[in-house]
């Protein structure tokens, strides 16, 4: 619906005489100026977080990221220092951008060996669209979207992460694991 | 003779140093930082020397280096001579007005009378406005010589706005002249030693009109129709780059200082401290001996004067970052239909009051 500005509005004499309204506006801006100016004083004394200006000095500080944020997908490493992944290929199939590549390894009958594991697991972040479908498809709680968004590289080849680079201990992803359980647990496929 | 020459040279160096060397670069930083703080942002703080940012003060240096390093571009079909000449015409009058601006009173130092003004002209006030309007030629020539429609429109707007507001400004000053009875800026300053004698109390309406007209003269928001980023790209300096653009920029900032200084002298008691006449201060400092007391008084007065100037620069910036731009016809309407009759009425009432008092 088109929105029309009502230009026939009748201003009072007070408003039409410019000056008081201008002074009112200047009162507001200078109030902000002084409040912020004196708000800088505790900032210089070392209190970094308690300042009235909420601008984040990005490379030095990071903004707090909500748990639902989808950063780069990572592989969870369990307590035995092995990936949770069983190389089922569901994430590979779910990936709309085809950026995941898995080479599975299988148990050949040895003792104390996991049934199935990824020999190679690569994600090309230059291709990844951060949709989170891999996380949703994973039945083993092995792949998660982390809160890391700092993945620009000077070279596209560097953006192809292998298994070692992708691995993140599961303790670091606790909140996200909770979140995914809550989020995807109530959907009944 | 040699002593006089030295004193004059020192005064010239002080004024040029403080306007071109201090105010012009620092105000670019102040403008950014103040606007940022007013808008709940942080503002410039990235330029650093060895990791030391000094609140972003080094951005002024970075700006200067950038302007020196940029290509000096002259568009095709432009008048090369006038295109180069225009920024010079714009910036020189801005600095030149300070020749008659007193930044302190008269002091007896070791047998010499030091008058803190470079040239104490009898027509100082007229000189300021005569010189200030020469800068308009710079802007008009800049627009004409650029061979660009934006520039030409901008310079035409400059010319018309200057003419409109110069009238108001001139008539406003008439009120001040009637009150103080002199055109010497030093005498106007000296006459305001008493707090209730300040021009602001004698000419309150004149003060507001003068401030509005002088901001319009400086082409800053809310009167920035000649520049009008959203309409005319950048107005008369659209086709300028590098140091020539920097000169227009510098002219604007120096004019801000000039406006602050003139307003301080005409309306805000020049170098005087309210309720504290120089004689009282001198008697307090008497234990130092007359010469030293005078010297310290001189520095106090210079400090007070520039503190007031800085306040008015701050005030202009608050105005600039508070108000939106007037439409072009609104500027003309305000100039001719409101400010001009008001200034005429101001003269009439001032005259009647003076007649009644005498």
Short mmCIF file of N, CA and C in Angstrom, two decimals, chain B residues 3 5 12 15 31 58 81 111 117 121 128 135 152-153 194 197 199 204 215 254 272 294 299 309 314 316 325 341 352:
data_model
loop_
_atom_site.label_atom_id
_atom_site.label_comp_id
_atom_site.label_asym_id
_atom_site.label_seq_id
_atom_site.Cartn_x
_atom_site.Cartn_y
_atom_site.Cartn_z
N UNK B 3 61.80 45.74 16.86
CA UNK B 3 60.98 45.08 17.87
C UNK B 3 59.54 44.95 17.40
N UNK B 5 58.51 44.92 14.35
CA UNK B 5 58.46 43.95 13.26
C UNK B 5 58.42 42.53 13.82
N UNK B 12 51.59 37.17 13.41
CA UNK B 12 51.19 36.55 12.15
C UNK B 12 51.43 35.04 12.21
N UNK B 15 48.82 33.37 14.42
CA UNK B 15 47.49 33.25 13.83
C UNK B 15 47.48 32.19 12.72
N UNK B 31 35.14 17.08 13.63
CA UNK B 31 33.88 16.91 12.91
C UNK B 31 33.46 15.44 12.90
N UNK B 58 45.35 10.78 14.27
CA UNK B 58 46.26 10.62 13.13
C UNK B 58 45.50 10.57 11.81
N UNK B 81 43.31 27.33 -16.25
CA UNK B 81 43.83 28.41 -15.41
C UNK B 81 42.86 28.73 -14.27
N UNK B 111 57.77 48.01 28.81
CA UNK B 111 57.83 49.29 28.14
C UNK B 111 57.23 49.31 26.74
N UNK B 117 46.50 42.20 17.91
CA UNK B 117 45.80 42.12 16.63
C UNK B 117 46.85 42.46 15.59
N UNK B 121 42.78 47.89 12.10
CA UNK B 121 42.17 48.80 11.13
C UNK B 121 41.00 49.54 11.76
N UNK B 128 36.51 42.64 7.36
CA UNK B 128 36.19 41.22 7.47
C UNK B 128 35.16 40.81 6.43
N UNK B 135 35.80 35.51 -1.17
CA UNK B 135 35.84 34.05 -1.27
C UNK B 135 34.74 33.54 -2.19
N UNK B 152 28.23 23.98 -11.95
CA UNK B 152 27.66 25.28 -12.32
C UNK B 152 26.43 25.57 -11.47
N UNK B 153 25.57 24.56 -11.31
CA UNK B 153 24.38 24.75 -10.47
C UNK B 153 24.79 25.10 -9.05
N UNK B 194 32.46 44.66 30.81
CA UNK B 194 31.37 44.40 31.75
C UNK B 194 30.48 43.29 31.19
N UNK B 197 27.44 44.18 29.38
CA UNK B 197 27.67 44.94 28.16
C UNK B 197 27.94 44.06 26.96
N UNK B 199 27.59 41.89 23.72
CA UNK B 199 26.71 42.08 22.58
C UNK B 199 25.49 41.20 22.62
N UNK B 204 20.27 40.63 21.40
CA UNK B 204 19.97 39.19 21.41
C UNK B 204 19.43 38.68 20.08
N UNK B 215 26.37 31.03 9.28
CA UNK B 215 26.41 29.61 8.91
C UNK B 215 25.99 29.45 7.45
N UNK B 254 38.40 26.84 8.12
CA UNK B 254 38.96 28.09 8.62
C UNK B 254 37.85 29.12 8.76
N UNK B 272 37.14 38.71 27.35
CA UNK B 272 36.86 39.00 28.75
C UNK B 272 36.19 37.81 29.44
N UNK B 294 51.23 41.18 33.55
CA UNK B 294 50.64 41.49 32.25
C UNK B 294 50.79 40.34 31.28
N UNK B 299 48.20 35.75 28.34
CA UNK B 299 47.97 34.34 27.99
C UNK B 299 46.59 33.88 28.45
N UNK B 309 35.95 30.66 21.13
CA UNK B 309 35.91 30.30 19.71
C UNK B 309 35.62 28.81 19.56
N UNK B 314 32.08 24.23 18.27
CA UNK B 314 31.29 23.09 18.75
C UNK B 314 29.82 23.32 18.46
N UNK B 316 28.47 25.23 16.15
CA UNK B 316 28.19 25.10 14.72
C UNK B 316 28.12 23.63 14.31
N UNK B 325 18.89 19.55 5.79
CA UNK B 325 19.07 20.68 4.88
C UNK B 325 17.73 21.32 4.53
N UNK B 341 13.51 41.34 7.03
CA UNK B 341 12.63 42.24 7.80
C UNK B 341 12.98 42.28 9.28
N UNK B 352 15.61 53.23 18.38
CA UNK B 352 14.64 53.84 19.29
C UNK B 352 15.12 53.72 20.73
#
